[in-house]
Short mmCIF file of C-alpha atoms in Angstrom, two decimals:
data_model
loop_
_atom_site.label_atom_id
_atom_site.label_comp_id
_atom_site.label_asym_id
_atom_site.label_seq_id
_atom_site.Cartn_x
_atom_site.Cartn_y
_atom_site.Cartn_z
CA MET A 3 2.37 0.84 -6.20
CA LEU A 4 2.23 -1.44 -9.60
CA ALA A 5 2.04 -4.46 -7.21
CA ILE A 6 -0.82 -3.00 -5.07
CA ILE A 7 -2.80 -2.05 -8.39
CA ALA A 8 -2.37 -5.60 -9.62
CA HIS A 9 -3.40 -6.98 -6.23
CA HIS A 10 -6.75 -4.63 -6.44
CA TYR A 11 -7.14 -5.88 -9.93
CA VAL A 12 -7.91 -9.20 -8.56
CA VAL A 13 -9.41 -8.83 -5.02
CA ASN A 14 -11.40 -5.63 -5.76
CA SER A 15 -12.89 -6.83 -9.17
CA THR A 16 -14.85 -9.80 -7.53
CA VAL A 17 -13.18 -12.08 -10.16
CA PHE A 18 -12.11 -14.33 -7.41
CA THR A 19 -15.73 -15.27 -6.90
CA LEU A 20 -15.64 -17.05 -10.18
CA PHE A 21 -12.63 -19.22 -9.14
CA ASP A 22 -13.38 -22.85 -8.51
CA ASN A 23 -10.32 -24.19 -6.56
CA THR A 24 -11.66 -27.76 -6.71
CA GLY A 25 -10.84 -27.56 -10.32
CA PRO A 26 -8.43 -24.60 -10.94
CA THR A 27 -7.93 -23.33 -14.41
CA ALA A 28 -4.71 -21.68 -15.95
CA GLY A 29 -6.56 -18.21 -15.84
CA SER A 30 -7.51 -18.49 -12.12
CA VAL A 31 -4.03 -19.66 -11.12
CA PHE A 32 -2.32 -16.84 -12.97
CA LEU A 33 -4.55 -14.32 -11.50
CA GLN A 34 -4.10 -15.47 -8.10
CA LEU A 35 -0.35 -15.42 -8.32
CA TRP A 36 -0.52 -12.00 -10.25
CA GLY A 37 -2.59 -10.40 -7.42
CA MET A 38 -0.82 -11.97 -4.48
CA TRP A 39 1.76 -9.01 -3.67
CA GLY A 40 -0.41 -6.31 -2.59
CA LYS A 41 0.23 -6.68 1.20
CA THR A 42 3.89 -7.21 0.60
CA ALA A 43 4.12 -3.86 -1.34
CA ILE A 44 2.22 -2.16 1.47
CA ASN A 45 5.16 -3.38 3.80
CA SER A 46 7.77 -1.93 1.57
CA PHE A 47 5.81 1.30 1.38
CA ILE A 48 5.76 1.69 5.11
CA LEU A 49 9.50 0.71 5.42
CA ILE A 50 10.47 3.44 3.15
CA SER A 51 8.58 6.01 5.03
CA GLY A 52 9.97 4.83 8.40
CA TYR A 53 13.48 4.64 7.14
CA TYR A 54 13.47 8.41 6.24
CA LEU A 55 11.03 9.81 8.90
CA CYS A 56 12.96 8.42 11.81
CA THR A 57 15.60 11.02 11.36
CA THR A 58 13.57 13.81 10.47
CA ARG A 59 10.79 15.89 12.27
CA LEU A 60 7.28 15.56 11.22
CA THR A 61 5.53 18.96 11.43
CA TRP A 62 1.79 19.41 11.61
CA GLN A 63 1.93 21.07 8.22
CA ARG A 64 3.22 17.97 6.55
CA TYR A 65 0.47 15.97 8.28
CA VAL A 66 -2.20 18.50 7.08
CA LYS A 67 -0.56 18.25 3.50
CA LEU A 68 -1.30 14.52 3.60
CA LEU A 69 -4.66 14.90 5.12
CA ALA A 70 -5.73 17.54 2.59
CA GLU A 71 -4.59 15.12 -0.41
CA ALA A 72 -6.73 12.40 1.00
CA TYR A 73 -9.71 14.72 1.43
CA PHE A 74 -9.34 16.30 -2.04
CA TYR A 75 -9.79 12.99 -3.77
CA ILE A 76 -12.54 11.79 -1.46
CA ILE A 77 -14.60 14.91 -2.16
CA LEU A 78 -13.80 15.06 -5.92
CA ILE A 79 -14.42 11.50 -6.78
CA LYS A 80 -17.54 11.44 -4.66
CA PHE A 81 -18.87 14.57 -6.38
CA ILE A 82 -18.18 13.06 -9.73
CA PHE A 83 -19.92 9.83 -9.15
CA VAL A 84 -23.00 11.73 -7.60
CA ALA A 85 -23.08 14.33 -10.44
CA THR A 86 -23.12 11.58 -12.98
CA GLY A 87 -25.79 9.64 -11.25
CA TYR A 88 -23.33 6.64 -10.59
CA GLU A 89 -23.97 7.08 -6.93
CA THR A 90 -26.84 8.66 -4.66
CA MET A 91 -25.81 11.17 -2.20
CA THR A 92 -27.30 10.57 1.40
CA LEU A 93 -26.81 12.40 4.74
CA LYS A 94 -25.12 9.03 6.07
CA LEU A 95 -22.68 9.05 3.03
CA CYS A 96 -21.73 12.70 3.67
CA VAL A 97 -21.15 12.04 7.40
CA LYS A 98 -19.23 8.81 6.64
CA GLU A 99 -16.87 10.88 4.09
CA LEU A 100 -16.44 13.68 6.51
CA LEU A 101 -15.20 11.26 9.18
CA PHE A 102 -13.09 9.24 6.72
CA PRO A 103 -9.82 9.39 8.56
CA PHE A 104 -11.46 7.90 11.74
CA TYR A 105 -14.50 5.89 10.23
CA ASN A 106 -12.48 3.08 8.83
CA VAL A 107 -9.24 2.94 10.79
CA GLY A 108 -8.13 -0.78 11.04
CA ASN A 109 -9.99 -1.72 8.00
CA GLY A 110 -8.40 0.13 5.13
CA PHE A 111 -5.02 1.25 4.22
CA THR A 112 -5.59 5.08 4.02
CA PRO A 113 -7.29 5.81 7.42
CA SER A 114 -4.98 3.23 9.15
CA PHE A 115 -1.96 4.98 7.50
CA LEU A 116 -3.21 8.41 8.67
CA ALA A 117 -3.65 7.14 12.18
CA PHE A 118 -0.28 5.59 12.16
CA TYR A 119 1.34 8.76 10.83
CA ALA A 120 -0.07 10.95 13.51
CA PHE A 121 2.06 9.19 15.97
CA VAL A 122 5.34 9.45 14.21
CA PRO A 123 6.85 12.16 16.59
CA ILE A 124 5.99 9.75 19.59
CA TYR A 125 7.61 6.92 17.77
CA ASN A 126 10.79 8.95 17.15
CA LYS A 127 11.00 9.96 20.81
CA LEU A 128 10.87 6.38 21.78
CA ILE A 129 13.36 4.98 19.40
CA HIS A 130 15.91 7.59 20.21
CA ALA A 131 15.36 6.99 23.88
CA LEU A 132 16.32 3.26 23.51
CA THR A 133 19.85 1.69 23.43
CA GLU A 134 20.66 -0.65 20.56
CA ARG A 135 20.31 -3.59 22.76
CA GLU A 136 17.03 -2.45 24.16
CA PHE A 137 15.69 -1.49 20.58
CA ARG A 138 16.81 -4.95 19.35
CA PHE A 139 15.05 -6.81 22.07
CA PHE A 140 11.90 -4.64 21.68
CA LEU A 141 11.74 -5.01 18.00
CA PHE A 142 12.17 -8.82 18.03
CA GLY A 143 9.58 -9.09 20.69
CA VAL A 144 6.83 -7.32 18.80
CA LEU A 145 7.58 -9.13 15.62
CA PHE A 146 7.31 -12.35 17.32
CA VAL A 147 4.03 -11.61 19.06
CA ILE A 148 2.44 -10.08 16.01
CA SER A 149 4.00 -11.81 12.99
CA VAL A 150 5.22 -15.14 13.98
CA CYS A 151 2.35 -15.68 16.39
CA GLY A 152 -0.20 -14.30 13.95
CA THR A 153 1.15 -16.56 11.19
CA LEU A 154 1.97 -20.00 12.98
CA PHE A 155 -0.68 -19.83 15.63
CA TYR A 156 -3.27 -17.74 14.12
CA ALA A 157 -3.13 -15.26 16.93
CA ASN A 158 -5.73 -12.39 16.49
CA VAL A 159 -3.21 -9.75 17.23
CA PHE A 160 -3.36 -7.84 13.90
CA LEU A 161 -4.34 -4.13 13.87
CA GLU A 162 -3.13 -2.18 10.80
CA PRO A 163 -1.85 1.14 12.42
CA LEU A 164 -0.21 -1.06 15.12
CA TRP A 165 1.43 -3.17 12.41
CA TYR A 166 2.68 -0.04 10.60
CA ALA A 167 4.18 1.12 13.66
CA VAL A 168 6.14 -2.10 13.81
CA LEU A 169 7.26 -1.71 10.31
CA TYR A 170 8.26 1.82 11.30
CA PHE A 171 10.35 0.53 14.16
CA THR A 172 11.88 -2.13 11.79
CA ALA A 173 13.05 0.53 9.38
CA SER A 174 14.14 2.80 12.09
CA TYR A 175 16.42 -0.11 13.53
CA ILE A 176 17.87 -0.64 10.07
CA ARG A 177 18.71 3.11 9.67
CA LEU A 178 19.99 3.86 13.20
CA PHE A 179 21.85 0.53 13.75
CA PRO A 180 23.25 -0.70 10.43
CA ASN A 181 24.93 -4.01 10.51
CA LYS A 182 26.61 -6.48 8.10
CA PHE A 183 23.28 -8.31 7.51
CA THR A 184 21.16 -5.43 6.77
CA GLN A 185 23.99 -3.86 4.72
CA SER A 186 24.51 -6.78 2.59
CA LEU A 187 23.02 -6.63 -0.94
CA SER A 188 23.75 -10.29 -1.90
CA LEU A 189 22.11 -11.55 1.48
CA SER A 190 19.05 -9.26 0.65
CA ILE A 191 18.75 -10.77 -2.81
CA VAL A 192 19.03 -14.27 -1.54
CA ILE A 193 16.31 -13.67 1.30
CA PHE A 194 14.10 -12.03 -1.35
CA VAL A 195 14.29 -14.82 -4.02
CA VAL A 196 13.69 -17.65 -1.30
CA SER A 197 10.91 -15.69 0.35
CA VAL A 198 9.19 -14.98 -2.98
CA VAL A 199 9.49 -18.69 -4.08
CA MET A 200 8.06 -19.80 -0.66
CA ALA A 201 5.13 -17.28 -0.88
CA VAL A 202 4.34 -18.60 -4.45
CA LEU A 203 4.41 -22.34 -3.32
CA SER A 204 2.24 -21.47 -0.33
CA VAL A 205 -0.46 -20.01 -2.69
CA LEU A 206 -0.04 -22.97 -5.10
CA TYR A 207 -0.22 -25.39 -2.27
CA ASN A 208 -3.55 -23.84 -0.98
CA ILE A 209 -5.08 -23.86 -4.61
CA PHE A 210 -4.26 -27.49 -5.52
CA TYR A 211 -3.98 -29.39 -2.42
CA SER A 212 -5.31 -27.95 0.93
CA GLY A 213 -8.56 -26.41 -0.07
CA ASN A 214 -7.95 -23.42 2.15
CA VAL A 215 -7.91 -19.69 1.20
CA PRO A 216 -5.29 -19.28 -1.53
CA TYR A 217 -3.83 -16.18 0.18
CA LEU A 218 -3.91 -17.79 3.69
CA TYR A 219 -0.28 -16.94 4.36
CA VAL A 220 0.07 -13.71 2.33
CA GLN A 221 -3.43 -12.19 2.82
CA ASP A 222 -2.34 -9.84 5.77
CA SER A 223 0.75 -7.74 5.74
CA HIS A 224 1.77 -8.97 9.25
CA LYS A 225 2.19 -12.56 8.05
CA ILE A 226 5.77 -13.74 7.93
CA LEU A 227 6.24 -14.09 4.17
CA PRO A 228 4.72 -10.71 3.30
CA PHE A 229 6.90 -9.24 5.96
CA VAL A 230 10.17 -11.09 4.71
CA VAL A 231 9.47 -10.40 0.97
CA GLY A 232 8.62 -6.71 1.61
CA THR A 233 11.58 -6.05 3.95
CA SER A 234 14.21 -7.93 1.72
CA ALA A 235 12.84 -5.96 -1.38
CA PHE A 236 13.39 -2.68 0.69
CA LEU A 237 16.87 -3.76 1.58
CA ILE A 238 17.79 -4.52 -2.03
CA ALA A 239 16.83 -1.07 -3.06
CA LYS A 240 18.56 0.45 -0.09
CA ASN A 241 21.76 -1.33 -0.53
CA SER A 242 22.00 -0.98 -4.33
CA ARG A 243 23.88 1.62 -6.07
CA VAL A 244 22.93 5.09 -5.07
CA PHE A 245 21.66 7.33 -7.86
CA LYS A 246 19.44 10.28 -8.41
CA SER A 247 16.62 10.58 -11.00
CA ARG A 248 14.41 13.72 -11.08
CA VAL A 249 11.93 11.66 -13.07
CA ILE A 250 11.75 8.80 -10.52
CA ASN A 251 11.39 11.23 -7.74
CA THR A 252 8.82 13.29 -9.49
CA ILE A 253 6.58 9.95 -10.23
CA SER A 254 7.25 8.68 -6.66
CA ALA A 255 5.73 11.88 -5.04
CA GLY A 256 2.51 10.86 -6.63
CA THR A 257 2.34 7.23 -5.49
CA PHE A 258 0.09 7.83 -2.60
CA GLY A 259 -2.03 9.95 -4.77
CA VAL A 260 -2.34 7.00 -7.24
CA LEU A 261 -3.64 4.82 -4.27
CA LEU A 262 -6.10 7.48 -3.14
CA ILE A 263 -7.56 7.69 -6.80
CA HIS A 264 -7.87 4.21 -7.83
CA ALA A 265 -8.91 2.63 -4.44
CA ASN A 266 -10.92 5.47 -3.36
CA CYS A 267 -14.33 3.94 -2.51
CA ALA A 268 -16.76 1.12 -3.32
CA SER A 269 -17.99 3.00 -6.38
CA MET A 270 -14.64 3.61 -7.72
CA ARG A 271 -13.73 -0.20 -7.27
CA LYS A 272 -17.02 -1.24 -8.99
CA TRP A 273 -16.56 1.34 -11.86
CA LEU A 274 -12.87 0.82 -12.53
CA TRP A 275 -12.60 -2.97 -12.35
CA GLN A 276 -16.14 -4.08 -13.28
CA ASP A 277 -17.41 -1.53 -15.61
CA ILE A 278 -14.35 -0.18 -17.39
CA ILE A 279 -11.75 -3.05 -17.33
CA GLN A 280 -14.48 -5.81 -16.95
CA VAL A 281 -12.14 -8.17 -15.14
CA PRO A 282 -14.91 -10.82 -14.37
CA LEU A 283 -16.20 -10.66 -17.92
CA LEU A 284 -12.52 -10.78 -19.27
CA TYR A 285 -11.90 -13.87 -17.23
CA GLU A 286 -14.90 -15.65 -18.81
CA GLY A 287 -14.03 -14.36 -22.33
CA ASN A 288 -16.94 -11.99 -22.58
CA ALA A 289 -15.43 -8.51 -22.12
CA SER A 290 -16.89 -5.96 -24.65
CA TYR A 291 -13.22 -5.58 -26.15
CA SER A 292 -12.41 -9.25 -25.96
CA SER A 293 -12.66 -9.45 -29.79
CA TYR A 294 -9.70 -7.06 -30.25
CA LEU A 295 -7.54 -9.29 -28.25
CA PRO A 296 -6.10 -12.95 -28.69
CA SER A 297 -8.36 -15.63 -27.31
CA GLY A 298 -8.18 -17.41 -24.10
CA LEU A 299 -5.50 -16.92 -21.58
CA TYR A 300 -3.43 -14.64 -23.68
CA SER A 301 -5.86 -11.87 -23.60
CA LEU A 302 -6.05 -12.24 -19.59
CA VAL A 303 -2.39 -12.14 -19.33
CA ILE A 304 -2.12 -9.04 -21.73
CA VAL A 305 -4.77 -7.10 -19.97
CA SER A 306 -3.53 -8.00 -16.42
CA ILE A 307 0.01 -6.81 -17.23
CA ALA A 308 -1.08 -3.62 -19.05
CA THR A 309 -3.85 -2.52 -16.60
CA PRO A 310 -1.38 -1.50 -13.58
CA VAL A 311 0.82 0.28 -15.90
CA VAL A 312 -2.05 2.34 -17.35
CA VAL A 313 -3.81 3.03 -14.21
CA PHE A 314 -0.55 4.12 -12.49
CA GLY A 315 0.27 6.35 -15.43
CA ILE A 316 -3.20 8.03 -15.46
CA CYS A 317 -3.31 8.52 -11.78
CA THR A 318 0.19 9.78 -11.61
CA LEU A 319 -0.67 12.39 -14.12
CA ILE A 320 -3.67 13.44 -12.38
CA ASP A 321 -1.90 13.82 -9.06
CA TYR A 322 0.94 15.60 -10.64
CA PHE A 323 -1.46 18.38 -11.91
CA ARG A 324 -3.09 18.59 -8.44
CA ARG A 325 0.50 19.19 -6.78
CA ILE A 326 1.36 21.80 -9.46
CA PHE A 327 -1.97 23.76 -9.49
CA LEU A 328 -3.45 23.19 -6.15
CA GLU A 329 -1.08 21.87 -3.41
CA LYS A 330 1.86 24.07 -4.30
CA TYR A 331 -0.31 27.18 -3.52
CA TYR A 332 -2.31 26.17 -0.41
CA MET A 333 0.82 24.70 1.23
CA LYS A 334 2.67 27.93 0.69
CA TRP A 335 -0.12 29.85 2.11
CA ILE A 336 -0.02 27.47 5.23
CA TYR A 337 3.64 27.71 5.60
CA THR A 338 3.71 31.58 5.26
CA ARG A 339 0.85 31.98 7.68
CA TRP A 340 1.62 29.44 10.09
CA SER A 341 5.32 28.75 10.31
CA ASP A 342 6.74 26.77 13.12
CA ASN A 343 8.56 29.91 14.61
CA LYS A 344 5.31 31.92 14.83
#
């Protein structure tokens, strides 16, 4: 989630419109490398979900819980922006927000994730009906069509909910059919390091030599490099020493809430990145708080590193209170009134 926030820090702040790749500066190169890991992190996020969900039963109550969380932040943040005059409420805006889970499917993480998530029970029936050989053939086939063809031949085969399903199948295969490759920590680390270096080099090459979009090979989560980096990062965590931490579990329970808050809507993106953090002005050295920081590249680096941590911390705290004072009670009511055996 920290990587996703760093990605939004760059791509949602409009600072990239100030970059001149015919004459890149140290600041523009740093920001493009700093914000290049968003799609990679999304892959790891879905892989984690798939790894655990493939052996459990997704109830409608659990889906309602996720949907209620999304709607809570949509309504709350929209109300705040309208009440403070930052945004004007219109009938079109109201309808758009009410249809949020369907309005932007395929063009945004949250609606695409909710669309993907609804089909998890079907995915589970499919993967448990396949033999290991059939599953492997199926998985390699869809990865070739979507990831390899989508990267090497620029095939237009990418649709977010479909790609999340492929990631779900990948994590399910890792969980259900472990082998010496997916179980090896050392191999996972080697693949991770090599793929990270290749991803960085691809961005640097596009900045300095090709004149193409810098994120050409990492801008979509189905590309080969984001997939390999995200999967190997996931495998490193999976294959590392098992431990339990109540603090980490409490914080991780709020990561989806962090996403829903800081990437909620266009108004939130403008308010957070342009008005509060002032990323474009910071890049030019004109932010209102620039006088309190070291000059030049140092201030850009300091703020860029600190911002994801601060945003993550504040949003985690907000979502913690939501879970304690709201979700805990309405989910208890739902489970009491509509249990699965009624």
